[in-house]
Coordinates of C-alpha atoms and ligand atoms in Angstrom, one line a residue:
X6 CA -17.2 -7.2 -3.6
X7 CA -16.9 -4.1 -1.5
X8 CA -19.7 -0.8 -1.5
X9 CA -19.1 1.8 1.3
X10 CA -21.2 4.7 1.7
X11 CA -19.8 7.9 4.2
X12 CA -18.2 5.2 6.2
X13 CA -15.8 7.2 9.0
X14 CA -14.1 6.2 12.3
X15 CA -13.3 8.2 15.2
X16 CA -11.3 7.3 18.3
X17 CA -12.5 8.6 21.8
X18 CA -9.3 10.7 22.8
X19 CA -8.7 13.4 25.1
X20 CA -10.0 17.0 23.6
X21 CA -12.6 15.6 20.9
X22 CA -11.1 12.2 19.4
X23 CA -8.9 11.3 16.5
X24 CA -11.2 11.2 13.2
X25 CA -9.0 8.2 11.7
X26 CA -11.1 7.8 8.7
X27 CA -13.3 10.6 7.6
X28 CA -16.6 9.6 5.8
X29 CA -15.5 8.1 2.6
X30 CA -17.4 6.1 -0.3
X31 CA -15.7 3.0 -1.7
X32 CA -16.7 0.5 -4.9
X33 CA -14.4 -2.3 -5.7
X34 CA -15.5 -4.7 -8.2
X35 CA -15.0 -8.5 -8.1
X36 CA -11.3 -9.3 -9.9
X37 CA -10.2 -6.0 -9.1
X38 CA -6.3 -5.6 -7.4
X39 CA -6.4 -2.4 -5.5
X40 CA -3.3 -0.7 -4.0
X41 CA -4.1 1.7 -0.9
X42 CA -1.4 4.4 -0.3
X43 CA -0.8 7.2 2.1
X44 CA 1.6 8.1 4.9
X45 CA 1.9 6.7 8.5
X46 CA -1.5 7.4 10.2
X47 CA -3.3 8.3 6.6
X48 CA -5.7 5.6 8.0
X49 CA -5.5 2.8 5.6
X50 CA -5.5 0.2 8.3
X51 CA -8.1 1.7 10.3
X52 CA -10.2 1.5 6.8
X53 CA -9.3 -2.2 6.3
X54 CA -10.1 -2.9 9.9
X55 CA -13.6 -1.2 9.4
X56 CA -14.5 -3.6 6.4
X57 CA -13.2 -6.7 8.1
X58 CA -15.4 -5.6 10.7
X59 CA -12.8 -5.7 13.3
X60 CA -13.8 -2.5 14.4
X61 CA -17.3 -0.8 14.6
X62 CA -17.6 2.1 12.4
X63 CA -18.7 5.7 13.8
X64 CA -20.6 6.5 10.7
X65 CA -21.9 5.2 7.3
X66 CA -22.7 2.1 6.0
X67 CA -20.8 -1.1 4.0
X68 CA -21.3 -4.1 2.2
X69 CA -18.6 -6.5 1.6
X70 CA -19.0 -9.4 -0.2
X71 CA -22.8 -8.8 -0.1
X72 CA -23.0 -8.9 3.7
X73 CA -23.7 -6.0 5.7
X74 CA -20.7 -5.2 8.2
X75 CA -23.0 -4.1 11.1
X76 CA -26.0 -6.7 10.4
X77 CA -24.1 -9.7 9.5
X78 CA -20.2 -9.2 10.3
X79 CA -20.0 -13.2 10.8
X80 CA -20.8 -13.3 6.9
X81 CA -18.6 -10.9 5.9
X82 CA -15.6 -12.7 8.1
X83 CA -16.7 -15.9 6.5
X84 CA -16.4 -14.6 2.6
X85 CA -13.3 -12.3 3.2
X86 CA -9.4 -13.4 4.4
X87 CA -7.7 -10.7 6.3
X88 CA -3.8 -10.8 6.8
X89 CA -2.9 -7.6 9.4
X90 CA 0.0 -5.3 9.8
X91 CA 3.0 -6.7 10.9
X92 CA 4.6 -10.2 11.8
X93 CA 2.6 -13.0 12.5
X94 CA 3.6 -14.2 15.8
X95 CA 6.5 -17.2 15.9
X96 CA 5.6 -20.4 17.5
X97 CA 6.7 -24.2 17.5
X98 CA 3.5 -25.5 15.1
X99 CA 4.8 -26.4 11.8
X100 CA 3.9 -25.0 8.6
X101 CA 1.4 -27.4 7.2
X102 CA -0.5 -28.0 10.6
X103 CA -0.9 -24.3 11.0
X104 CA -2.7 -24.6 7.7
X105 CA -4.8 -27.6 9.3
X106 CA -5.4 -25.8 12.1
X107 CA -6.7 -22.6 10.5
X108 CA -8.7 -24.9 7.9
X109 CA -10.3 -26.5 11.1
X110 CA -11.2 -23.1 12.5
X111 CA -13.2 -22.1 9.4
X112 CA -15.2 -25.0 9.9
X113 CA -13.8 -26.9 6.7
X114 CA -14.1 -30.8 6.5
X115 CA -10.6 -32.9 7.2
X116 CA -10.5 -33.8 3.7
X117 CA -11.2 -30.6 2.3
X118 CA -8.5 -28.6 4.7
X119 CA -5.9 -31.6 3.6
X120 CA -6.7 -30.6 -0.2
X121 CA -6.7 -27.3 0.6
X122 CA -3.5 -26.7 2.4
X123 CA -1.6 -28.9 -0.1
X124 CA -2.9 -26.8 -2.9
X125 CA -1.6 -23.7 -1.3
X126 CA 1.5 -25.2 -0.1
X127 CA 2.3 -25.9 -3.8
X128 CA 1.0 -22.5 -5.2
X129 CA 2.6 -20.4 -2.6
X130 CA 5.7 -22.2 -2.8
X131 CA 6.1 -23.6 0.7
X132 CA 6.7 -27.2 -0.1
X133 CA 10.3 -27.4 1.3
X134 CA 9.1 -25.6 4.2
X135 CA 5.8 -27.6 5.2
X136 CA 7.4 -29.5 7.9
X137 CA 9.5 -26.5 9.7
X138 CA 8.1 -24.6 12.4
X139 CA 6.6 -21.3 11.7
X140 CA 9.2 -19.6 14.3
X141 CA 12.0 -20.8 11.8
X142 CA 10.7 -19.3 8.9
X143 CA 12.3 -15.9 7.6
X144 CA 10.1 -12.6 7.5
X145 CA 9.3 -13.4 3.5
X146 CA 8.6 -17.1 4.0
X147 CA 6.1 -16.1 7.1
X148 CA 4.5 -13.3 4.8
X149 CA 3.8 -16.5 2.5
X150 CA 2.5 -18.7 5.0
X151 CA 0.2 -15.8 6.0
X152 CA -0.9 -15.4 2.4
X153 CA -1.9 -19.4 2.7
X154 CA -3.8 -18.9 6.0
X155 CA -6.1 -16.0 4.7
X156 CA -6.7 -18.3 1.7
X157 CA -7.6 -21.5 3.2
X158 CA -11.3 -21.1 3.4
X159 CA -11.6 -19.7 -0.5
X160 CA -12.4 -16.2 0.2
X161 CA -13.5 -14.4 -3.0
X162 CA -11.8 -11.1 -1.4
X163 CA -8.4 -10.9 0.5
X164 CA -7.2 -7.8 2.7
X165 CA -3.8 -7.4 3.1
X166 CA -2.0 -4.8 5.3
X167 CA 1.5 -4.1 4.3
X168 CA 2.4 -7.6 3.1
X169 CA 5.8 -6.8 2.1
X170 CA 6.9 -4.1 4.6
X171 CA 10.3 -5.2 5.8
X172 CA 11.6 -7.4 3.4
X173 CA 14.4 -7.2 1.0
X174 CA 13.7 -6.5 -2.5
X175 CA 13.8 -9.9 -4.0
X176 CA 11.4 -11.6 -1.3
X177 CA 9.0 -8.5 -2.2
X178 CA 9.0 -9.2 -5.9
X179 CA 8.6 -13.0 -5.2
X180 CA 5.8 -12.1 -2.9
X181 CA 4.3 -10.0 -5.5
X182 CA 4.6 -12.5 -7.8
X183 CA 2.4 -15.0 -5.6
X184 CA 0.0 -12.5 -5.1
X185 CA -0.5 -11.8 -9.0
X186 CA -0.7 -15.5 -9.7
X187 CA -3.3 -16.0 -6.9
X188 CA -5.3 -13.5 -8.5
X189 CA -5.0 -14.9 -12.2
X190 CA -5.4 -18.5 -10.5
X191 CA -8.3 -18.1 -8.2
X192 CA -9.9 -14.6 -9.7
X193 CA -9.6 -13.4 -6.2
X194 CA -10.3 -9.8 -5.5
X195 CA -7.1 -8.4 -3.9
X196 CA -7.3 -4.9 -1.7
X197 CA -3.5 -3.9 -0.1
X198 CA -2.0 -1.6 1.6
X199 CA 1.8 -0.5 1.0
X200 CA 4.3 1.8 1.5
X201 CA 6.3 0.8 -1.8
X202 CA 5.2 3.3 -4.4
X203 CA 7.1 1.1 -7.3
X204 CA 4.9 -1.7 -6.3
X205 CA 1.8 -0.1 -6.5
X206 CA 2.8 1.5 -9.9
X207 CA 3.9 -1.9 -11.5
X208 CA 1.5 -4.3 -10.0
X209 CA -1.8 -2.9 -9.4
X210 CA -4.3 -1.6 -11.9
X211 CA -6.0 0.4 -9.1
X212 CA -4.0 3.1 -7.0
X213 CA -6.2 4.8 -4.3
X214 CA -4.3 7.3 -1.9
X215 CA -5.3 8.4 1.6
X216 CA -4.1 11.5 3.3
X217 CA -5.5 12.5 7.0
X218 CA -8.2 10.2 6.8
X219 CA -9.6 11.0 3.4
X220 CA -9.3 9.2 -0.1
X221 CA -7.6 11.7 -2.2
X222 CA -6.7 10.2 -5.3
X223 CA -8.1 6.7 -6.9
X224 CA -7.5 5.8 -10.6
X225 CA -5.1 3.9 -12.6
X226 CA -1.5 4.4 -11.8
X227 CA -0.7 5.7 -15.3
X228 CA -3.5 8.2 -14.8
X229 CA -2.8 9.4 -11.7
X230 CA 0.8 10.3 -13.4
X231 CA -0.6 11.7 -16.7
X232 CA -3.1 13.8 -15.1
X233 CA -1.3 15.4 -11.9
X234 CA 2.2 15.6 -12.6
X235 CA 3.5 16.1 -15.9
X236 CA 7.3 15.5 -16.9
X237 CA 9.6 16.9 -14.2
X238 CA 12.6 18.8 -15.0
X239 CA 15.3 20.0 -13.0
X240 CA 17.6 22.6 -13.9
X241 CA 20.9 23.3 -12.0
X242 CA 23.0 26.5 -11.9
X243 CA 26.1 27.6 -9.9
X244 CA 24.7 29.8 -7.7
X245 CA 21.2 30.3 -5.8
X246 CA 20.8 33.9 -7.3
X247 CA 21.3 32.7 -10.9
X248 CA 18.3 29.8 -10.1
X249 CA 16.0 32.8 -8.8
X250 CA 16.5 34.6 -11.6
X251 CA 15.7 31.6 -14.2
X252 CA 12.9 30.6 -11.9
X253 CA 11.2 34.2 -12.4
X254 CA 12.2 34.0 -16.0
X255 CA 11.2 30.2 -17.2
X256 CA 8.8 29.6 -14.1
X257 CA 9.2 26.9 -11.6
X258 CA 10.3 26.6 -8.3
X259 CA 13.7 27.6 -7.4
X260 CA 15.4 25.7 -4.4
X261 CA 19.0 26.6 -3.4
X262 CA 20.8 26.1 -6.9
X263 CA 17.9 24.4 -8.5
X264 CA 14.9 25.2 -10.3
X265 CA 12.2 22.2 -10.5
X266 CA 9.2 22.5 -13.2
X267 CA 6.8 20.0 -14.3
X268 CA 5.5 19.8 -17.7
X269 CA 3.7 17.6 -20.5
X270 CA 6.2 16.5 -23.3
X271 CA 9.2 17.4 -21.5
X272 CA 11.6 16.1 -24.0
X273 CA 10.3 18.6 -26.5
X274 CA 10.5 21.7 -23.3
X275 CA 13.9 21.2 -22.5
X276 CA 15.5 22.6 -25.8
X277 CA 13.3 25.8 -25.5
X278 CA 14.2 26.4 -21.8
X279 CA 17.6 26.5 -22.5
X280 CA 17.3 28.8 -25.6
X281 CA 15.4 30.8 -23.7
X282 CA 18.1 30.9 -20.4
X283 CA 20.7 31.5 -23.0
X284 CA 18.9 34.4 -24.5
X285 CA 18.6 36.1 -20.8
X286 CA 22.0 35.0 -20.1
X287 CA 21.6 33.0 -17.3
X288 CA 24.4 30.1 -17.2
X289 CA 23.0 26.6 -16.9
X290 CA 25.2 24.1 -15.1
X291 CA 22.8 20.9 -15.9
X292 CA 19.3 19.7 -16.9
X293 CA 17.5 16.4 -16.1
X294 CA 14.5 15.2 -17.3
X295 CA 12.2 12.3 -15.9
X296 CA 8.7 10.6 -16.1
X297 CA 6.8 11.3 -12.8
X298 CA 6.6 8.7 -10.2
X299 CA 3.6 8.0 -7.8
X300 CA 5.5 9.9 -5.1
X301 CA 5.1 13.3 -7.4
X302 CA 1.7 12.6 -7.5
X303 CA 1.5 12.6 -3.8
X304 CA 3.5 15.8 -3.8
X305 CA 1.4 17.5 -6.4
X306 CA -1.5 16.3 -4.1
X307 CA -0.6 17.4 -0.9
X308 CA 2.7 19.4 -1.0
X309 CA 4.5 16.7 0.8
X310 CA 6.5 13.7 -0.4
X311 CA 5.4 10.3 0.7
X312 CA 8.9 9.3 1.1
X313 CA 10.1 11.9 3.3
X314 CA 7.0 11.7 5.1
X315 CA 7.9 8.4 6.6
X316 CA 11.0 9.9 7.8
X317 CA 9.7 12.6 9.4
X318 CA 7.3 10.6 11.3
X319 CA 10.0 8.5 12.3
X320 CA 11.7 11.4 13.7
X321 CA 8.4 12.4 15.3
X322 CA 8.5 12.0 19.2
X323 CA 5.8 14.2 20.0
X324 CA 2.8 12.5 19.0
X325 CA 3.4 9.6 21.0
X326 CA 0.2 7.3 20.7
X327 CA 0.3 3.4 20.8
X328 CA 0.9 3.2 16.9
X329 CA 3.8 5.0 16.9
X330 CA 6.5 2.1 18.0
X331 CA 4.9 0.3 15.3
X332 CA 5.1 3.0 12.8
X333 CA 8.9 3.6 13.5
X334 CA 10.2 0.3 13.3
X335 CA 8.3 0.2 9.7
X336 CA 9.7 3.3 8.9
X337 CA 13.2 2.4 9.8
X338 CA 12.7 -1.1 7.9
X339 CA 11.9 0.9 4.8
X340 CA 14.5 3.2 4.8
X341 CA 17.0 0.2 5.1
X342 CA 15.1 -1.5 2.0
X343 CA 15.3 2.0 0.0
Ligands
ATP18 N1 -7.4 2.1 18.3 C1 -6.7 3.5 18.2 N2 -7.2 4.3 18.9 C2 -6.9 5.7 19.0 N3 -6.3 6.2 17.7 C3 -6.3 5.2 16.8 C4 -6.2 3.7 17.5 N4 -5.8 3.2 15.4 C5 -5.5 4.1 15.1 N5 -5.5 5.2 15.7 C6 -4.9 6.6 14.7 O1 -5.9 6.6 13.7 C7 -4.9 7.2 12.6 C8 -4.8 6.3 11.5 O2 -4.2 5.4 12.2 P1 -4.0 3.9 11.0 O3 -3.3 2.9 11.6 O4 -5.1 3.4 10.0 O5 -2.5 4.4 10.1 P2 -2.2 3.9 8.8 O6 -2.7 4.7 7.3 O7 -2.4 2.6 8.7 O8 -0.6 4.1 9.2 P3 0.7 3.4 8.7 O9 1.1 3.4 7.4 O10 1.7 4.1 10.1 O11 0.3 1.6 9.1 C9 -3.8 7.6 13.3 O12 -3.7 8.8 13.9 C10 -3.8 6.5 14.5 O13 -3.0 6.8 15.7
MG19 MG1 -1.2 0.7 8.9

């Protein structure tokens, strides 16, 4: 479905340009559901725009559904659906008419468009909304309509850029259910970006992580967590001095009154650690042990937390490029949702 080699994008800018996507290779097979993760500004949307021919690549080559992105962009566009980041503009057309216009735009026959619109209205649960104006829909309803619009011409491959950002947890779950159902029903290959690590973890069988324009991990969520993070053990102490003493005795990183360390089979390591601290007469206050998350994977790969990164970006007013306002709003909504 997707084959990219050395694909890259540099935006011209004063002082040398912004290397948004560094040369990268990608293979996506038919039927895969790939979640593309990364902090703000990592290059996710740019990658999607390259693969959907909305932006010309600076380097490399790619074929998407068998069509070359440079030589046959029209072929690529005919075979894919693309739903961009952010809300679709509200307007006064009704939901069903919007779908019919989209079908006409793609050159479907009237009869085919009608059948397809009704099929999508049913499968995306838009029946009760079919005669409502688009501008009157809620955020989650609009995103479902966006997906229906992206699917009207039966694309084999669907690109979704942050389909669930800004939705409440229930609407997010509902939207994901629809995405998974569509995949099961039509066999559509789906390549989507998300900032919700839990979604990627539970629903996509393949997770790709991008940072600073480079793909730094690409595997199943389970394999990423198994191979990179190990179980996480946090020990708490009364004083920072105790924590520092403990860290030099048992290993791990002391931050304030806590020591964190990662290990395989955490449940078996905990009793050993307690005994060892007891022998060294370092008084322990508490212990927690948990399975790693995708955020821990990102932390292990980059030394930064994907969650904290979002907040840091929202606070960063120095780098005022045209994307920042949009990005900051997303962060705020995410924080609110979290
Ligand atoms: N049209 C443009 N002109 C100049 N720089 C751009 C342009 N579009 C994106 N960039 C820069 O390219 C980098 C990658 O941006 P991109 O939008 O791909 O990130 P992203 O991973 O989608 O981030 P987010 O999670 O915030 O949506 C950023 O540094 C961004 O400022
Ligand atoms: Mg983006």
